[in-house]
Every structure is written in C-alpha cells, then in structure tokens.
Coordinates of N, CA and C in Angstrom, one line a residue:
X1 N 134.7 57.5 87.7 CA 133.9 58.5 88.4 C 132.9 59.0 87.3
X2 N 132.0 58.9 88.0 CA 130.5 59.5 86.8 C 130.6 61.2 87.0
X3 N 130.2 61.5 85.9 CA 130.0 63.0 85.8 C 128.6 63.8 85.8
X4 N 127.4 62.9 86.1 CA 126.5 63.1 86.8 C 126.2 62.1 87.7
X5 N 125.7 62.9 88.6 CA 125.2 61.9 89.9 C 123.9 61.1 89.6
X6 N 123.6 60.0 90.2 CA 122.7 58.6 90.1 C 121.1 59.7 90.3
X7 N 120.5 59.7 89.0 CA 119.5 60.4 88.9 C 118.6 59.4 88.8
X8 N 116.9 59.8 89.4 CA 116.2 58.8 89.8 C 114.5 59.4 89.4
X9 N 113.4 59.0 88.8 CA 112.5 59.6 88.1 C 112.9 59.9 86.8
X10 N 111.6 60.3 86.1 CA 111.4 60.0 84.5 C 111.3 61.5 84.2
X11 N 111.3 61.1 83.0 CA 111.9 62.3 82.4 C 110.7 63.0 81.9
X12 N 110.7 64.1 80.7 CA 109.0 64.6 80.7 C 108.9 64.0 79.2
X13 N 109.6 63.6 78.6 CA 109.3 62.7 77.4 C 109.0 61.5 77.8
X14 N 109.2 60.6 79.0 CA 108.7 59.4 79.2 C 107.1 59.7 79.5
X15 N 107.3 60.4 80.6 CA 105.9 60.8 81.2 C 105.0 61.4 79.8
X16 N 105.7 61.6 78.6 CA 104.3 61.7 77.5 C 104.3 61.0 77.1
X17 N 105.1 59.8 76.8 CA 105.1 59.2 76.1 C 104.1 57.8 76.5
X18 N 104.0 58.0 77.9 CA 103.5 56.5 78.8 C 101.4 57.4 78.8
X19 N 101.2 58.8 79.0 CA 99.8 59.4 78.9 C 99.3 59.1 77.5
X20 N 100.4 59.1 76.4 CA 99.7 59.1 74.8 C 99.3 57.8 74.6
X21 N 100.1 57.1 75.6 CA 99.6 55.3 75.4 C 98.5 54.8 76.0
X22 N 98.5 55.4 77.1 CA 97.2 55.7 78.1 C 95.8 55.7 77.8
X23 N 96.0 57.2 77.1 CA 94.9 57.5 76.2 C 94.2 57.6 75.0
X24 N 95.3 56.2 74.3 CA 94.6 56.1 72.9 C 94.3 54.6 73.4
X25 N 95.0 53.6 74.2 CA 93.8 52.9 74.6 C 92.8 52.5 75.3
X26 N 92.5 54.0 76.2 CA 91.6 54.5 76.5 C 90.5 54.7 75.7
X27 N 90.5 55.6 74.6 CA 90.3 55.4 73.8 C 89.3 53.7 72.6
X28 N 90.1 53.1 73.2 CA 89.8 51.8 72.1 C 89.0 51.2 73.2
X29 N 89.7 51.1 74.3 CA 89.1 50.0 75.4 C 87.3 50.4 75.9
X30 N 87.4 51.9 76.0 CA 86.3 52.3 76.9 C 84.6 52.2 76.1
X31 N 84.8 52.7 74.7 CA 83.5 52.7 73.6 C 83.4 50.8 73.6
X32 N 84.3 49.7 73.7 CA 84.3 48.6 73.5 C 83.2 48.1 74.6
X33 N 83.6 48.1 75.9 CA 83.3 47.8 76.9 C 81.7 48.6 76.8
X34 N 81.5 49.7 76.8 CA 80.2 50.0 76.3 C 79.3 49.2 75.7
X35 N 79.7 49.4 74.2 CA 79.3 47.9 73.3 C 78.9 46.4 74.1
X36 N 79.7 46.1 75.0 CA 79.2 44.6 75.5 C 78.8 45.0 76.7
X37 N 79.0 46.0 77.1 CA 77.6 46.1 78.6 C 76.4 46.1 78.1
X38 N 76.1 47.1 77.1 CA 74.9 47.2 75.7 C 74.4 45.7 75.5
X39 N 74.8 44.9 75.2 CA 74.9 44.1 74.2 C 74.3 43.0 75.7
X40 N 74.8 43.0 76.6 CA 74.9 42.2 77.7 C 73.2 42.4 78.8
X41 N 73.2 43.8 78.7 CA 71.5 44.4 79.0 C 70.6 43.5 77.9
X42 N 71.0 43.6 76.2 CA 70.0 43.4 75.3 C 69.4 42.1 75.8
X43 N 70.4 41.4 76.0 CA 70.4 39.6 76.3 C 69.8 39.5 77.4
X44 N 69.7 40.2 78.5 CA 68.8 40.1 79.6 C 67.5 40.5 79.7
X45 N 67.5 41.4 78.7 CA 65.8 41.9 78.1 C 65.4 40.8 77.1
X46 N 65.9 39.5 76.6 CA 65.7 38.9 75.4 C 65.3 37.8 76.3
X47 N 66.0 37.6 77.0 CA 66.4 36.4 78.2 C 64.8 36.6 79.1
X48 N 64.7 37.6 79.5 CA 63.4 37.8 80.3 C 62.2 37.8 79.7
X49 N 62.2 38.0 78.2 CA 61.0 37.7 77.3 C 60.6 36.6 77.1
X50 N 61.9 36.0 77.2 CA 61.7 34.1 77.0 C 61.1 33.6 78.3
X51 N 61.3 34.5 79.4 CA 61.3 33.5 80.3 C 59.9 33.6 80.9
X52 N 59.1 35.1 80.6 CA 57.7 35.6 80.7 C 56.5 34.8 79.4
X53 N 57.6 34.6 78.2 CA 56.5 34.1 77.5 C 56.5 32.4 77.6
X54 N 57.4 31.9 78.2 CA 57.1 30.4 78.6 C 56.3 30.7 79.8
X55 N 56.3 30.8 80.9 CA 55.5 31.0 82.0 C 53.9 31.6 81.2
X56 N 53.7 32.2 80.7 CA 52.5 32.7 79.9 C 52.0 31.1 79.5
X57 N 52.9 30.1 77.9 CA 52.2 29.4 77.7 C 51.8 27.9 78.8
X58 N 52.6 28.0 79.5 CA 52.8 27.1 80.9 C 51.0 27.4 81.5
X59 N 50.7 29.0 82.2 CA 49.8 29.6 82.1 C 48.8 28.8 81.7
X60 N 49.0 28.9 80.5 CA 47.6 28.8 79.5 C 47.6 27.2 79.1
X61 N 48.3 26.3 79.4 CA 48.5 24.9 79.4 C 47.8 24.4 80.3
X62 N 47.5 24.8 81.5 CA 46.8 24.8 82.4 C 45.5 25.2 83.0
X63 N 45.4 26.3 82.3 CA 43.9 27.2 82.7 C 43.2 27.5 81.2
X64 N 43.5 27.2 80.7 CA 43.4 27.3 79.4 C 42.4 28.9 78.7
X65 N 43.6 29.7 79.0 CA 42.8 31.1 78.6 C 44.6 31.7 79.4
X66 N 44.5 33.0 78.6 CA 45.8 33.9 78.8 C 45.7 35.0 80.2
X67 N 46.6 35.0 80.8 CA 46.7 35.7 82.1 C 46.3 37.2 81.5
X68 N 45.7 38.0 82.3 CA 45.1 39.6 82.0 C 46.0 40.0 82.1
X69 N 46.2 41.8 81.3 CA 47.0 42.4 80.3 C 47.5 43.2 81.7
X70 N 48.3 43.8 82.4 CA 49.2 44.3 83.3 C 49.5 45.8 82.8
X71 N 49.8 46.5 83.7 CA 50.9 47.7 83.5 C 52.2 47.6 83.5
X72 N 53.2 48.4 82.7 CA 54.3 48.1 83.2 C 54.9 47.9 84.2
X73 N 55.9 47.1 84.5 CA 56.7 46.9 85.6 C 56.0 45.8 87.0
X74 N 54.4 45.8 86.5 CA 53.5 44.6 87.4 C 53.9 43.2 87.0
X75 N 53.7 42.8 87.7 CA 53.9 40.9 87.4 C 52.4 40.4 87.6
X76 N 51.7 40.4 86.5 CA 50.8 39.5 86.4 C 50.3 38.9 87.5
X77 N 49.2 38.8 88.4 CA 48.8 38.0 89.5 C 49.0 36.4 89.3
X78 N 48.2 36.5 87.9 CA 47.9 35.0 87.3 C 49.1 34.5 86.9
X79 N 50.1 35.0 86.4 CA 51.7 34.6 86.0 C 52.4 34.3 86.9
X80 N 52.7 34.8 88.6 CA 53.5 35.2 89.2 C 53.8 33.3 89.9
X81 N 52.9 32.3 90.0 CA 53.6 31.2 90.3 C 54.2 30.2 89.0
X82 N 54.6 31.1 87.9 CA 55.0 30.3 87.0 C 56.6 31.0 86.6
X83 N 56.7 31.9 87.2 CA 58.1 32.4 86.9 C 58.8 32.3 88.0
X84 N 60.4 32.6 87.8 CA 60.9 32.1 88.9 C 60.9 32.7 90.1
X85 N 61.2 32.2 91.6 CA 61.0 33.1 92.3 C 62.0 34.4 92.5
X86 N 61.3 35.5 92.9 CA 62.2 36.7 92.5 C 62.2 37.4 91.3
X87 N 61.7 37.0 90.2 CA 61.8 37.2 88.8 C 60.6 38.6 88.9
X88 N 61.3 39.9 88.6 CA 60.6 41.1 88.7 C 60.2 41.9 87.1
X89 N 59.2 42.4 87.3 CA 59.3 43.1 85.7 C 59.5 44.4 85.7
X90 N 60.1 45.0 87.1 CA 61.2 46.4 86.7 C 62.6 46.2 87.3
X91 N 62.9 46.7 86.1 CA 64.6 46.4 86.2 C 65.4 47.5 86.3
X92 N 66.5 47.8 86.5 CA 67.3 48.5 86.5 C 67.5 49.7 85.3
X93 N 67.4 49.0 83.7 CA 67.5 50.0 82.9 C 66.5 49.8 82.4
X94 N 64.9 48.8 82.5 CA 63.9 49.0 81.8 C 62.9 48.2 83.1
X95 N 61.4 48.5 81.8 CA 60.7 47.5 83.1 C 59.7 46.6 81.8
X96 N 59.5 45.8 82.2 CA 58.8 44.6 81.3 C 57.2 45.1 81.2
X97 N 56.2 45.1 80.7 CA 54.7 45.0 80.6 C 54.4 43.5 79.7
X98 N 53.3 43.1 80.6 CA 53.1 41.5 80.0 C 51.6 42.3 79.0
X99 N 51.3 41.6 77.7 CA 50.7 42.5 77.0 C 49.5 41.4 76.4
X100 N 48.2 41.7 77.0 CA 47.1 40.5 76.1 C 46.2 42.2 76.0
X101 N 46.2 41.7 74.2 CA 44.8 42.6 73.8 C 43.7 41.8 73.3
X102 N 42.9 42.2 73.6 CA 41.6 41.7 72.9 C 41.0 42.7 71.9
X103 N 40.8 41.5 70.6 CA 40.7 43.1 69.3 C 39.4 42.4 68.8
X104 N 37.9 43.0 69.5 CA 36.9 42.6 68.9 C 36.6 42.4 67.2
X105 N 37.3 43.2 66.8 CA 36.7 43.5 65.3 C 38.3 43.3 64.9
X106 N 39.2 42.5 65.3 CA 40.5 41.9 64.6 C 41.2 43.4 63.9
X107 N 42.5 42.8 63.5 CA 43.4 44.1 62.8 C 43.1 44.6 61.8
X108 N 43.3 45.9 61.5 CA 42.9 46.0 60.4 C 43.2 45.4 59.1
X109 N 44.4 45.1 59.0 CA 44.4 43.7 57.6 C 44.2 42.5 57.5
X110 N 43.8 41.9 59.2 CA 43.4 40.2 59.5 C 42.3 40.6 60.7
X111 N 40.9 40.4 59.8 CA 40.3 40.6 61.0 C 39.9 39.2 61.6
X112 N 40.2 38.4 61.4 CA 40.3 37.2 62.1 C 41.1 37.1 63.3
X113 N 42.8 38.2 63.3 CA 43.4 37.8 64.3 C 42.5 39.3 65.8
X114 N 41.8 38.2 66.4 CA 41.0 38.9 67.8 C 41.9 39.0 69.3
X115 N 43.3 38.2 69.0 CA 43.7 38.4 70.2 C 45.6 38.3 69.9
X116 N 46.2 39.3 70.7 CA 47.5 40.0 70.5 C 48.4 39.3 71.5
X117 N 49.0 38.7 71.7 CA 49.7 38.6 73.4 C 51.6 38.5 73.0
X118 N 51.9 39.9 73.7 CA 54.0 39.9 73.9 C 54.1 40.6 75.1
X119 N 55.3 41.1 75.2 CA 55.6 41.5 76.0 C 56.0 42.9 75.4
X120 N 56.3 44.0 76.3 CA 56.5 45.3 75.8 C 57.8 45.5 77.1
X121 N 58.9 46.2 76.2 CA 60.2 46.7 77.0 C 60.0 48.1 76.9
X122 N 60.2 49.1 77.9 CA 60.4 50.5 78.2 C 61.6 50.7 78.8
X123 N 62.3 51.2 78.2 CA 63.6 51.8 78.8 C 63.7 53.2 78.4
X124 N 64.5 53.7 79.1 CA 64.7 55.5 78.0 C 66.4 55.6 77.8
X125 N 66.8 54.3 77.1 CA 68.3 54.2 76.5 C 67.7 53.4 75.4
X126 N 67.5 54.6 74.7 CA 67.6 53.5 72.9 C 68.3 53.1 72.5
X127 N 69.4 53.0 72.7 CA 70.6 52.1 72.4 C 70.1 51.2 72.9
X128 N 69.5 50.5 74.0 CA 69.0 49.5 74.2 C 67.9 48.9 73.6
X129 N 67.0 49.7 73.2 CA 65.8 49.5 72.8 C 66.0 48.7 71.7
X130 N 66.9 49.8 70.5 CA 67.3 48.9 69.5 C 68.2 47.9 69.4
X131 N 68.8 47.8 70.2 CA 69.7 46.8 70.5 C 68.7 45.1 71.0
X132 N 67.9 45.9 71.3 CA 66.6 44.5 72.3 C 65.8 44.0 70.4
X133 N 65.8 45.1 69.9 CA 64.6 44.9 68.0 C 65.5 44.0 67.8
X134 N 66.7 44.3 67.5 CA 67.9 43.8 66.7 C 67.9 41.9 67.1
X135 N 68.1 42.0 68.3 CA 68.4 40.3 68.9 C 67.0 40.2 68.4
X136 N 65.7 40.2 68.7 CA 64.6 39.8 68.7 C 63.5 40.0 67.4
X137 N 64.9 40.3 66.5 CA 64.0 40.8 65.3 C 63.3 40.0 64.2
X138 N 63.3 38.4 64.5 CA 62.4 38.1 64.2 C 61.0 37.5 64.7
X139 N 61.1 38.2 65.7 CA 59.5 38.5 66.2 C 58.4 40.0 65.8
X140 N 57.7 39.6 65.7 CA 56.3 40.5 65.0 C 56.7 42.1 66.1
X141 N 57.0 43.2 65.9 CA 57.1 44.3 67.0 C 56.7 45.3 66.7
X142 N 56.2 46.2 67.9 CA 55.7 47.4 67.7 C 56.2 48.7 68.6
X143 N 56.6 50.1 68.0 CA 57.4 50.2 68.7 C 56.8 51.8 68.9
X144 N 56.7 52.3 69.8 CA 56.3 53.5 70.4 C 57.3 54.3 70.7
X145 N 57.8 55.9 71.0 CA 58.5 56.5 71.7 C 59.6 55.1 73.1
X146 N 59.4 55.3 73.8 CA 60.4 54.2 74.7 C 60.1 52.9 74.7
X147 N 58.8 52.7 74.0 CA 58.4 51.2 74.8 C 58.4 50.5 73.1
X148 N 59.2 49.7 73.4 CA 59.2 48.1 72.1 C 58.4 46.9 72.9
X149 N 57.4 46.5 72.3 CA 56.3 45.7 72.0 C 56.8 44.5 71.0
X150 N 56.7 43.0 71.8 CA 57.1 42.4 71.1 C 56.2 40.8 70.7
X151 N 55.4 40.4 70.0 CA 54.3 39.8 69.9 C 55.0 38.8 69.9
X152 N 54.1 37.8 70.6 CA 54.7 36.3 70.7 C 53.4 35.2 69.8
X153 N 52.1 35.6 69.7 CA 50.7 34.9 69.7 C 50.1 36.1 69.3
X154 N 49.5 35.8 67.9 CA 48.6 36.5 67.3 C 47.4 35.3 67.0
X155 N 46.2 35.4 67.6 CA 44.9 34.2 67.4 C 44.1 34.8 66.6

C-alpha cells in the first residue's frame, strides 16, 4: 500500500526547469533565424541586380544604346521585355531604381568616364542595405541615406 496517492502533473521545479530551457534557446534560435532571413533578402536584392543588369546588356546588344534612367520602383519601358515576366522593381522590403547618368563633363577624377549605369536599392532596414554592400562589395557603390547605388558600366 502506497502512502501517497497516484499523483499526476509536474511539479514547480519541472515547470522551471522545462521555461529556462525554453528561453535560452529561444534565445539562441530567434537572433539566428534573423541572421538568415537578413542574409536571405540580401541574396534577393543581389539576385535582382544580376538579373536587371543582364537584361540592360541584352538591351543594349540589340539597340545598341542603354535603356533611360527610371525612378525608383519603375521598370524601365525599354527593359521590361528583357526581364522575366512578372519581374517587379518594388518589393516587399526595398524597391530597385535602374540608374543611366549622363556626365557631360565626366567625374571629377576621370573626365573621360561620360556615362554611369547600376542599379540603386532603397530600403529603410540597413541591416539590409549593408548586408546588400557586403555580398556586392566588389562592385563600384554609392551610398546615400537609404538608397545603395551600385555601378555595373562606367564609359
């Protein structure tokens, strides 16, 4: 014969013991996952630059002169049968600007180069922003308050 009856539920030391486990890998798991959603946006902004500045030289393979310079989030008139269909330049956490300058009197330290052409990302999560420099950082960039500018063709 038992001298306490068949007890059923946890005790308040289990019940701490199972929340401290909870929430330290809470803890570890949740900043991680951040990290590769981050990391996962950067690659889709990297991904979309590739895929605007091939359709650009596709463009200019063919007409032989660069599609005109856009506002952000517009898709190019002259671009828009060279990307894929569907393919938008505002997105969810940023919006794309397709970018041709014309620099009559060239840069100030190459006045030879007269013509600029990248793409420019605006988001307002710099964590992204720099996250977008970082993967793309060896391309020529210029970087404003939200918007990273990223040169593909200096002429």
């Amino acid at each position: 014969m038992s001298l306490r009856p068949d007890v059923r539920g946890f005790t308040v030391i289990e019940t701490v013991t199972v929340m401290l486990i909870v929430s330290v890998l809470t803890r570890i798991v949740v900043p991680q996952y951040q990290d590769v959603r981050l990391m996962a946006q950067a690659t889709q902004v990297a991904a979309d630059f590739n895929v605007v500045h091939i359709a650009a030289e596709e463009f200019f393979s063919e007409h032989h002169h660069w599609p005109d310079d856009t506002g952000p989030g517009e898709v190019p008139e002259e671009l828009a049968p060279f990307l894929n269909e569907g393919f938008a330049f505002e997105k969810d956490a940023y919006k794309i600007d397709w970018e041709n300058w014309v620099l009559p009197d060239g840069t100030p330290m190459h006045p030879e180069t007269r013509v600029l052409l990248g793409v420019s990302v605006t988001t307002d999560n710099p964590a992204l922003g720099f996250a977008v420099a970082e993967l793309l950082r060896d391309r020529a960039k210029l970087t404003l308050g939200n918007r990273y500018t990223f040169i593909f063709e200096a002429m």
